[in-house]
mmCIF file of C-alpha atoms in Angstrom:
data_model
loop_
_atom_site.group_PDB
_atom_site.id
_atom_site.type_symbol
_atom_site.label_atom_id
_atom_site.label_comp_id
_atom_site.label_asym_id
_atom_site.label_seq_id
_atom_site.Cartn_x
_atom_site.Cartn_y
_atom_site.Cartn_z
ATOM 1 C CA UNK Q 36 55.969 34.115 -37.032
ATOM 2 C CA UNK Q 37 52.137 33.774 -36.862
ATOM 3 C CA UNK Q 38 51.514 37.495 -36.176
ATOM 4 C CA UNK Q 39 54.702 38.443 -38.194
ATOM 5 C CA UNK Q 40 52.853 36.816 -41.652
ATOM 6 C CA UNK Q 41 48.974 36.988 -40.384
ATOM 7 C CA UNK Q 42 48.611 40.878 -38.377
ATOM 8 C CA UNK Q 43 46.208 41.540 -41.700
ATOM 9 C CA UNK Q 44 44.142 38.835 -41.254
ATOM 10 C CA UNK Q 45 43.739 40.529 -37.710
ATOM 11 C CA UNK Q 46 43.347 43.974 -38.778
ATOM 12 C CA UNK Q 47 40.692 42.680 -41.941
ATOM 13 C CA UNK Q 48 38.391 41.192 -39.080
ATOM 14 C CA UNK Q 49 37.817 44.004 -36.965
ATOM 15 C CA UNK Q 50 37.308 46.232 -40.085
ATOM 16 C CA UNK Q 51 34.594 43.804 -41.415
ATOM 17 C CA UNK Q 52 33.275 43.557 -37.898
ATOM 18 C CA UNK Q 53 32.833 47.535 -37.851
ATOM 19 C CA UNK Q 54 31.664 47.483 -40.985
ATOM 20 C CA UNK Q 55 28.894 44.473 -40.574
ATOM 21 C CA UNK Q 56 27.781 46.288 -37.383
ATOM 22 C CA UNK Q 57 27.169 49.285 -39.085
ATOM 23 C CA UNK Q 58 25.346 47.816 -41.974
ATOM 24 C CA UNK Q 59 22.808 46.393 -39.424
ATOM 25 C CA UNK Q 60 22.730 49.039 -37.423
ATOM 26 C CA UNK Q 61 21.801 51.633 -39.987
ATOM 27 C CA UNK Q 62 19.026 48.842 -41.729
ATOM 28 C CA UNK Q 63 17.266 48.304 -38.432
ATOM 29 C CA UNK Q 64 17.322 50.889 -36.674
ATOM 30 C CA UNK Q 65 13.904 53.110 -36.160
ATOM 31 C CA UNK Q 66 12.518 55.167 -38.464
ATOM 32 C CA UNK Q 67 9.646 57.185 -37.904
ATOM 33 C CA UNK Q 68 6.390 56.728 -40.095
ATOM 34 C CA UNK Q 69 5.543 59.149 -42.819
ATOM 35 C CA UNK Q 70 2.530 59.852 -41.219
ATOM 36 C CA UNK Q 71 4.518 60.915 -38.084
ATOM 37 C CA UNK Q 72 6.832 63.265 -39.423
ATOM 38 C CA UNK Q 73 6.931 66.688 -41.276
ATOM 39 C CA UNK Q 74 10.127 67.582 -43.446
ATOM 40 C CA UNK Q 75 11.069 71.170 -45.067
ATOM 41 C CA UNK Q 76 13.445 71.513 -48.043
ATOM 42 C CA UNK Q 77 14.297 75.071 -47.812
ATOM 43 C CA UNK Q 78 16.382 75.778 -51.655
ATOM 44 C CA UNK Q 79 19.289 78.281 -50.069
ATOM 45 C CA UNK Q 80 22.699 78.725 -50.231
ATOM 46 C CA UNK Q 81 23.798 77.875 -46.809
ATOM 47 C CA UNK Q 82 24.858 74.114 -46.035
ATOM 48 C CA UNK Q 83 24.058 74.105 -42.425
ATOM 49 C CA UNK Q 84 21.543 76.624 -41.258
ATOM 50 C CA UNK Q 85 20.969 76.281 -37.167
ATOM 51 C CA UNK Q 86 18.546 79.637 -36.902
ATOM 52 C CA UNK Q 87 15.885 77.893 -39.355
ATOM 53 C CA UNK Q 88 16.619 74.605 -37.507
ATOM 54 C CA UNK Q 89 14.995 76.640 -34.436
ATOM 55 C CA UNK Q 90 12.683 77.748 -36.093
ATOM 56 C CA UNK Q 91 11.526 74.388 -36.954
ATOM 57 C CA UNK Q 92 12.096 73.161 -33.581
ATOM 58 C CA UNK Q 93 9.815 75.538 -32.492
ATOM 59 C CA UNK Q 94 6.773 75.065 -34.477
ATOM 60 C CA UNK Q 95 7.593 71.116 -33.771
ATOM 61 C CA UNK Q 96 7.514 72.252 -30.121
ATOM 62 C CA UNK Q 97 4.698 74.595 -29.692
ATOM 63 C CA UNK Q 98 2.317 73.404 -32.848
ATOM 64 C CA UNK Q 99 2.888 69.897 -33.328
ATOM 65 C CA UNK Q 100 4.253 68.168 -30.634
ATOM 66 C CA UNK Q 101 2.807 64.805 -31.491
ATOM 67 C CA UNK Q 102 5.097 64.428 -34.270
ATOM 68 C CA UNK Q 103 8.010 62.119 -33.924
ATOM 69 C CA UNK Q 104 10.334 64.285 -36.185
ATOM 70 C CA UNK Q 105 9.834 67.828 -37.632
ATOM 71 C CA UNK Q 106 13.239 68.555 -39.485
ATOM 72 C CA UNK Q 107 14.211 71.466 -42.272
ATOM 73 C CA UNK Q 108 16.993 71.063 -44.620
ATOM 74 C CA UNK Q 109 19.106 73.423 -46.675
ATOM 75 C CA UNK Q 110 19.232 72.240 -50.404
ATOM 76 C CA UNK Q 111 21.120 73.697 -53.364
ATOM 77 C CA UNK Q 112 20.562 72.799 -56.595
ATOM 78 C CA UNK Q 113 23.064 72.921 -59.529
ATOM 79 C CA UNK Q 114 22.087 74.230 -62.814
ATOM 80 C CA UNK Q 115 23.161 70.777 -65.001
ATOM 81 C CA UNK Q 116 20.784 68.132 -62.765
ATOM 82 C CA UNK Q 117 19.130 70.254 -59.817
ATOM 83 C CA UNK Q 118 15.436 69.865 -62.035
ATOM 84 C CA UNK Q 119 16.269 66.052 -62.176
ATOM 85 C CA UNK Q 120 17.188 65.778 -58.372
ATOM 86 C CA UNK Q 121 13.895 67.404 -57.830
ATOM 87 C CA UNK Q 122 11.797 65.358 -60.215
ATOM 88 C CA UNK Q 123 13.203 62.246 -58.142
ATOM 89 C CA UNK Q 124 12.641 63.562 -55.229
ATOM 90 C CA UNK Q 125 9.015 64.604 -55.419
ATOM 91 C CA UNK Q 126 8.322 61.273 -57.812
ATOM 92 C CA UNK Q 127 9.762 59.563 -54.212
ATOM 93 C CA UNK Q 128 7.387 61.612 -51.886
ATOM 94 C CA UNK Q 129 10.681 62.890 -50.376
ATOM 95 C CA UNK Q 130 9.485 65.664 -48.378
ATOM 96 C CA UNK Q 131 6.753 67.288 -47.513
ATOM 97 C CA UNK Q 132 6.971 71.199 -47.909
ATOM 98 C CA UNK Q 133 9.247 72.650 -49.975
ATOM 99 C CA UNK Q 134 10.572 76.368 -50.521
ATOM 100 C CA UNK Q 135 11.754 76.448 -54.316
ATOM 101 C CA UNK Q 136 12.320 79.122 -57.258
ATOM 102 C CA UNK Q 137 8.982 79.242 -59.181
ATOM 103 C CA UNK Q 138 10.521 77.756 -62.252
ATOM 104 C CA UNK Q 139 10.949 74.460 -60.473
ATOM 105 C CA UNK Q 140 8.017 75.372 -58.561
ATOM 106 C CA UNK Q 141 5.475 75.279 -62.132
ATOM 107 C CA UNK Q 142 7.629 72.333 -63.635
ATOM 108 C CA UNK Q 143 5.768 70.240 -60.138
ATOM 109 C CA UNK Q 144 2.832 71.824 -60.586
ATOM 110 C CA UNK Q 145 2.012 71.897 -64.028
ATOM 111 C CA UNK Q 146 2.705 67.712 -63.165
ATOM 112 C CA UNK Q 147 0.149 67.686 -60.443
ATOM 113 C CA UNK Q 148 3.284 66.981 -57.743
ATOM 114 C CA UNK Q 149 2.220 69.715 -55.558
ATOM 115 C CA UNK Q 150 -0.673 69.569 -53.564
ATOM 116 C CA UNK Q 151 -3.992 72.096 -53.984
ATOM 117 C CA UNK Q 152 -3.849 73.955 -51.465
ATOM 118 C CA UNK Q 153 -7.604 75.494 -52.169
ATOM 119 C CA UNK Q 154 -10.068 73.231 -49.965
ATOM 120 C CA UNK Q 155 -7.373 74.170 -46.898
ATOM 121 C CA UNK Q 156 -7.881 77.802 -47.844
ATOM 122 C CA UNK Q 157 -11.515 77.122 -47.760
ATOM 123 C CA UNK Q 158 -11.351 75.540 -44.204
ATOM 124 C CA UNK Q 159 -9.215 78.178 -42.521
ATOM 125 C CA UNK Q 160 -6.546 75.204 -41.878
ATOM 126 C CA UNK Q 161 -4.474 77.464 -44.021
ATOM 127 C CA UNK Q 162 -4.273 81.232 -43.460
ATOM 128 C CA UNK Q 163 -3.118 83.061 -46.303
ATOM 129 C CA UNK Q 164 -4.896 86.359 -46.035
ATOM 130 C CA UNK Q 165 -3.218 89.556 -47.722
ATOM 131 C CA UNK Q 166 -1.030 87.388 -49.766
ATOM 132 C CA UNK Q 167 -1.329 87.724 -53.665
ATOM 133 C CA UNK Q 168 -1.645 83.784 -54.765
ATOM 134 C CA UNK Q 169 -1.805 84.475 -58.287
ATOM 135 C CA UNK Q 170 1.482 83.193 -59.167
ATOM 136 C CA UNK Q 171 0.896 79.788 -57.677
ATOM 137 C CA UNK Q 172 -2.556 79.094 -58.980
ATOM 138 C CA UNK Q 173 -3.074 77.531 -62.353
ATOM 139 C CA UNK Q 174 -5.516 77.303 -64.004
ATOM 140 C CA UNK Q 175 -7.355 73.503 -64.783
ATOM 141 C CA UNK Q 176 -10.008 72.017 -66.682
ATOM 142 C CA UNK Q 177 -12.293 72.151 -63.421
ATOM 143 C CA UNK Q 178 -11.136 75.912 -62.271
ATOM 144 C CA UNK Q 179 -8.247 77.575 -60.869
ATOM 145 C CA UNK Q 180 -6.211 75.508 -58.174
ATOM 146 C CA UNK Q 181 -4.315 77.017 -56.002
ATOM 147 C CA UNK Q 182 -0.906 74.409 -55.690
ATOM 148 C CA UNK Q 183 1.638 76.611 -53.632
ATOM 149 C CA UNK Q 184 2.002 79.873 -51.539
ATOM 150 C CA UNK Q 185 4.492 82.634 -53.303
ATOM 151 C CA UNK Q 186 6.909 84.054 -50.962
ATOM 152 C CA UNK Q 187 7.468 87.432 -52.462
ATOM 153 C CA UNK Q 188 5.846 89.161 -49.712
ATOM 154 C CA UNK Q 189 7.670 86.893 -46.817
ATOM 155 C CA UNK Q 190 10.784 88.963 -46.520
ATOM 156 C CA UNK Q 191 11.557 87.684 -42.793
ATOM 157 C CA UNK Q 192 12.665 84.589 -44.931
ATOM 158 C CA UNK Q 193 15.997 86.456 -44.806
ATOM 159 C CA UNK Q 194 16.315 85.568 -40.958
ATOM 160 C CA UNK Q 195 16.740 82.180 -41.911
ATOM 161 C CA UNK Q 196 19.165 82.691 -44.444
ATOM 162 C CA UNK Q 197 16.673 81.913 -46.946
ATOM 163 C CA UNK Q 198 15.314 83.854 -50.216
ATOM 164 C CA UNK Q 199 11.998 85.374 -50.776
ATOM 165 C CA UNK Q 200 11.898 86.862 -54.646
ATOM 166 C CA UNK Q 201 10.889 84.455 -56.656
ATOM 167 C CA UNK Q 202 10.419 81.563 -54.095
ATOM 168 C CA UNK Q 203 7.065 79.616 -53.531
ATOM 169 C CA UNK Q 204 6.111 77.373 -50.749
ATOM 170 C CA UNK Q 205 4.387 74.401 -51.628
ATOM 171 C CA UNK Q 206 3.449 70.408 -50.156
ATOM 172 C CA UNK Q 207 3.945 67.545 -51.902
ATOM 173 C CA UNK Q 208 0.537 66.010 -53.715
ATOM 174 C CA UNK Q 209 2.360 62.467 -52.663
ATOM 175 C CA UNK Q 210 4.140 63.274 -49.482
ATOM 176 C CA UNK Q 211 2.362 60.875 -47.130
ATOM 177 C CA UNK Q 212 1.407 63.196 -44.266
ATOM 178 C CA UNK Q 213 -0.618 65.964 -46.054
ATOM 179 C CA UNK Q 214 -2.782 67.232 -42.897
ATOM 180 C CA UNK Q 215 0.315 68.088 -40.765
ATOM 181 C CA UNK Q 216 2.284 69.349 -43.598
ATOM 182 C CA UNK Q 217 -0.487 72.225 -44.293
ATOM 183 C CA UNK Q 218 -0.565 72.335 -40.516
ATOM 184 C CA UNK Q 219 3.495 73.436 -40.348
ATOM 185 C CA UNK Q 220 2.739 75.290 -43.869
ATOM 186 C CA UNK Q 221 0.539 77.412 -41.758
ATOM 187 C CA UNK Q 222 3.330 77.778 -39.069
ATOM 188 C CA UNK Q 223 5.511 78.830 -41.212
ATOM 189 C CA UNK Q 224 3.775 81.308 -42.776
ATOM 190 C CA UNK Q 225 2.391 82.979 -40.044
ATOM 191 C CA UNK Q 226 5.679 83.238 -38.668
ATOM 192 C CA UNK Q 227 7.001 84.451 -41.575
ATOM 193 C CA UNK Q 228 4.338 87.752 -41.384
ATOM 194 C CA UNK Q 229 5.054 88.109 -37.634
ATOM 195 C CA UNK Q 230 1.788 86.200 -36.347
ATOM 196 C CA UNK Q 231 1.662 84.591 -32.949
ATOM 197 C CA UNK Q 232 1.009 81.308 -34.632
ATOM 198 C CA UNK Q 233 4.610 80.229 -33.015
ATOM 199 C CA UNK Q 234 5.728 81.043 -29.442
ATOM 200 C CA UNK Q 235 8.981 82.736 -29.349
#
């Protein structure tokens, strides 16, 4: 009689017990610093995309190894609230380098969420020789500032599945970890021309 009236009472504890374990499992577990990670949002079409995630695991590998986590992700956004899932993301420092259309690209900019890229330019950290930076410079009160990389140029971007026309590269002004994000920036780029900047 007992398990014939009370089995759910049975079958409601174990389901609260998964569930309780997984609530503390996924607060406390380890999450690595913002200051020791690097993350790309690539804007593409393709929901998982394993030949950028080597990519990425290379330069992690071979460029910046003391990282804890170097990850890219494939992000689409829709035409009715892909500007406002941006906004929130870069108003969260979600991110760190980012591969969007130019539309969305000026919208951050023009709101000083993208970082300027000119003193890295100036150092050498960032190596953008040969490539035309006029459409991601704007021009401020104090002189031009150059806030993203275009990607015209970059065709290899189509090895990743990823677009090129229209596209800039850019790092978040709040992201948390701006050193190593021009430092994979730089990666990227220069294996996006075919530079040795990334072992094979």
């Amino acid at each position: 009689n007992h398990f014939h009236y009370s089995f759910w009472k049975y079958i409601l504890l174990v389901v609260l017990a998964l569930f309780g374990w997984n609530l503390i499992f996924t607060t406390t577990r380890y999450r690595p610093p913002e200051s020791a990670k690097v993350e790309f949002f690539a804007e593409g079409a393709m929901a998982e995309n394993p030949t950028l995630d080597a990519l990425v695991a290379r330069i992690h590998r071979d460029v910046m190894p003391e990282m804890e986590e170097v990850t890219a992700t494939t992000v689409t956004f829709d035409d009715a609230y892909g500007d406002m899932q941006l906004t929130v993301w870069v108003s969260a420092g979600q991110g760190d380098v980012y591969l969007i259309a130019k539309s969305r690209f000026l919208n951050i900019a023009a709101n000083d969420g993208s970082l300027d890229l000119g003193p890295y330019i100036a150092s050498g950290a960032l190596d953008v020789s040969g490539i035309d930076l006029a459409a991601a410079t704007l021009q401020r009160a104090d002189g031009a500032k150059v806030m993203g990389v275009p990607a015209d140029n970059l065709t290899a971007l189509a090895e990743y599945g990823l677009p090129n026309e229209g596209m800039v590269l850019c790092v978040l002004a709040n992201s948390g970890n701006d050193a190593y994000a021009v430092k994979f920036l730089n990666a990227l780029v220069a294996d996006l021309r075919g530079e040795a900047a990334v072992a094979p």
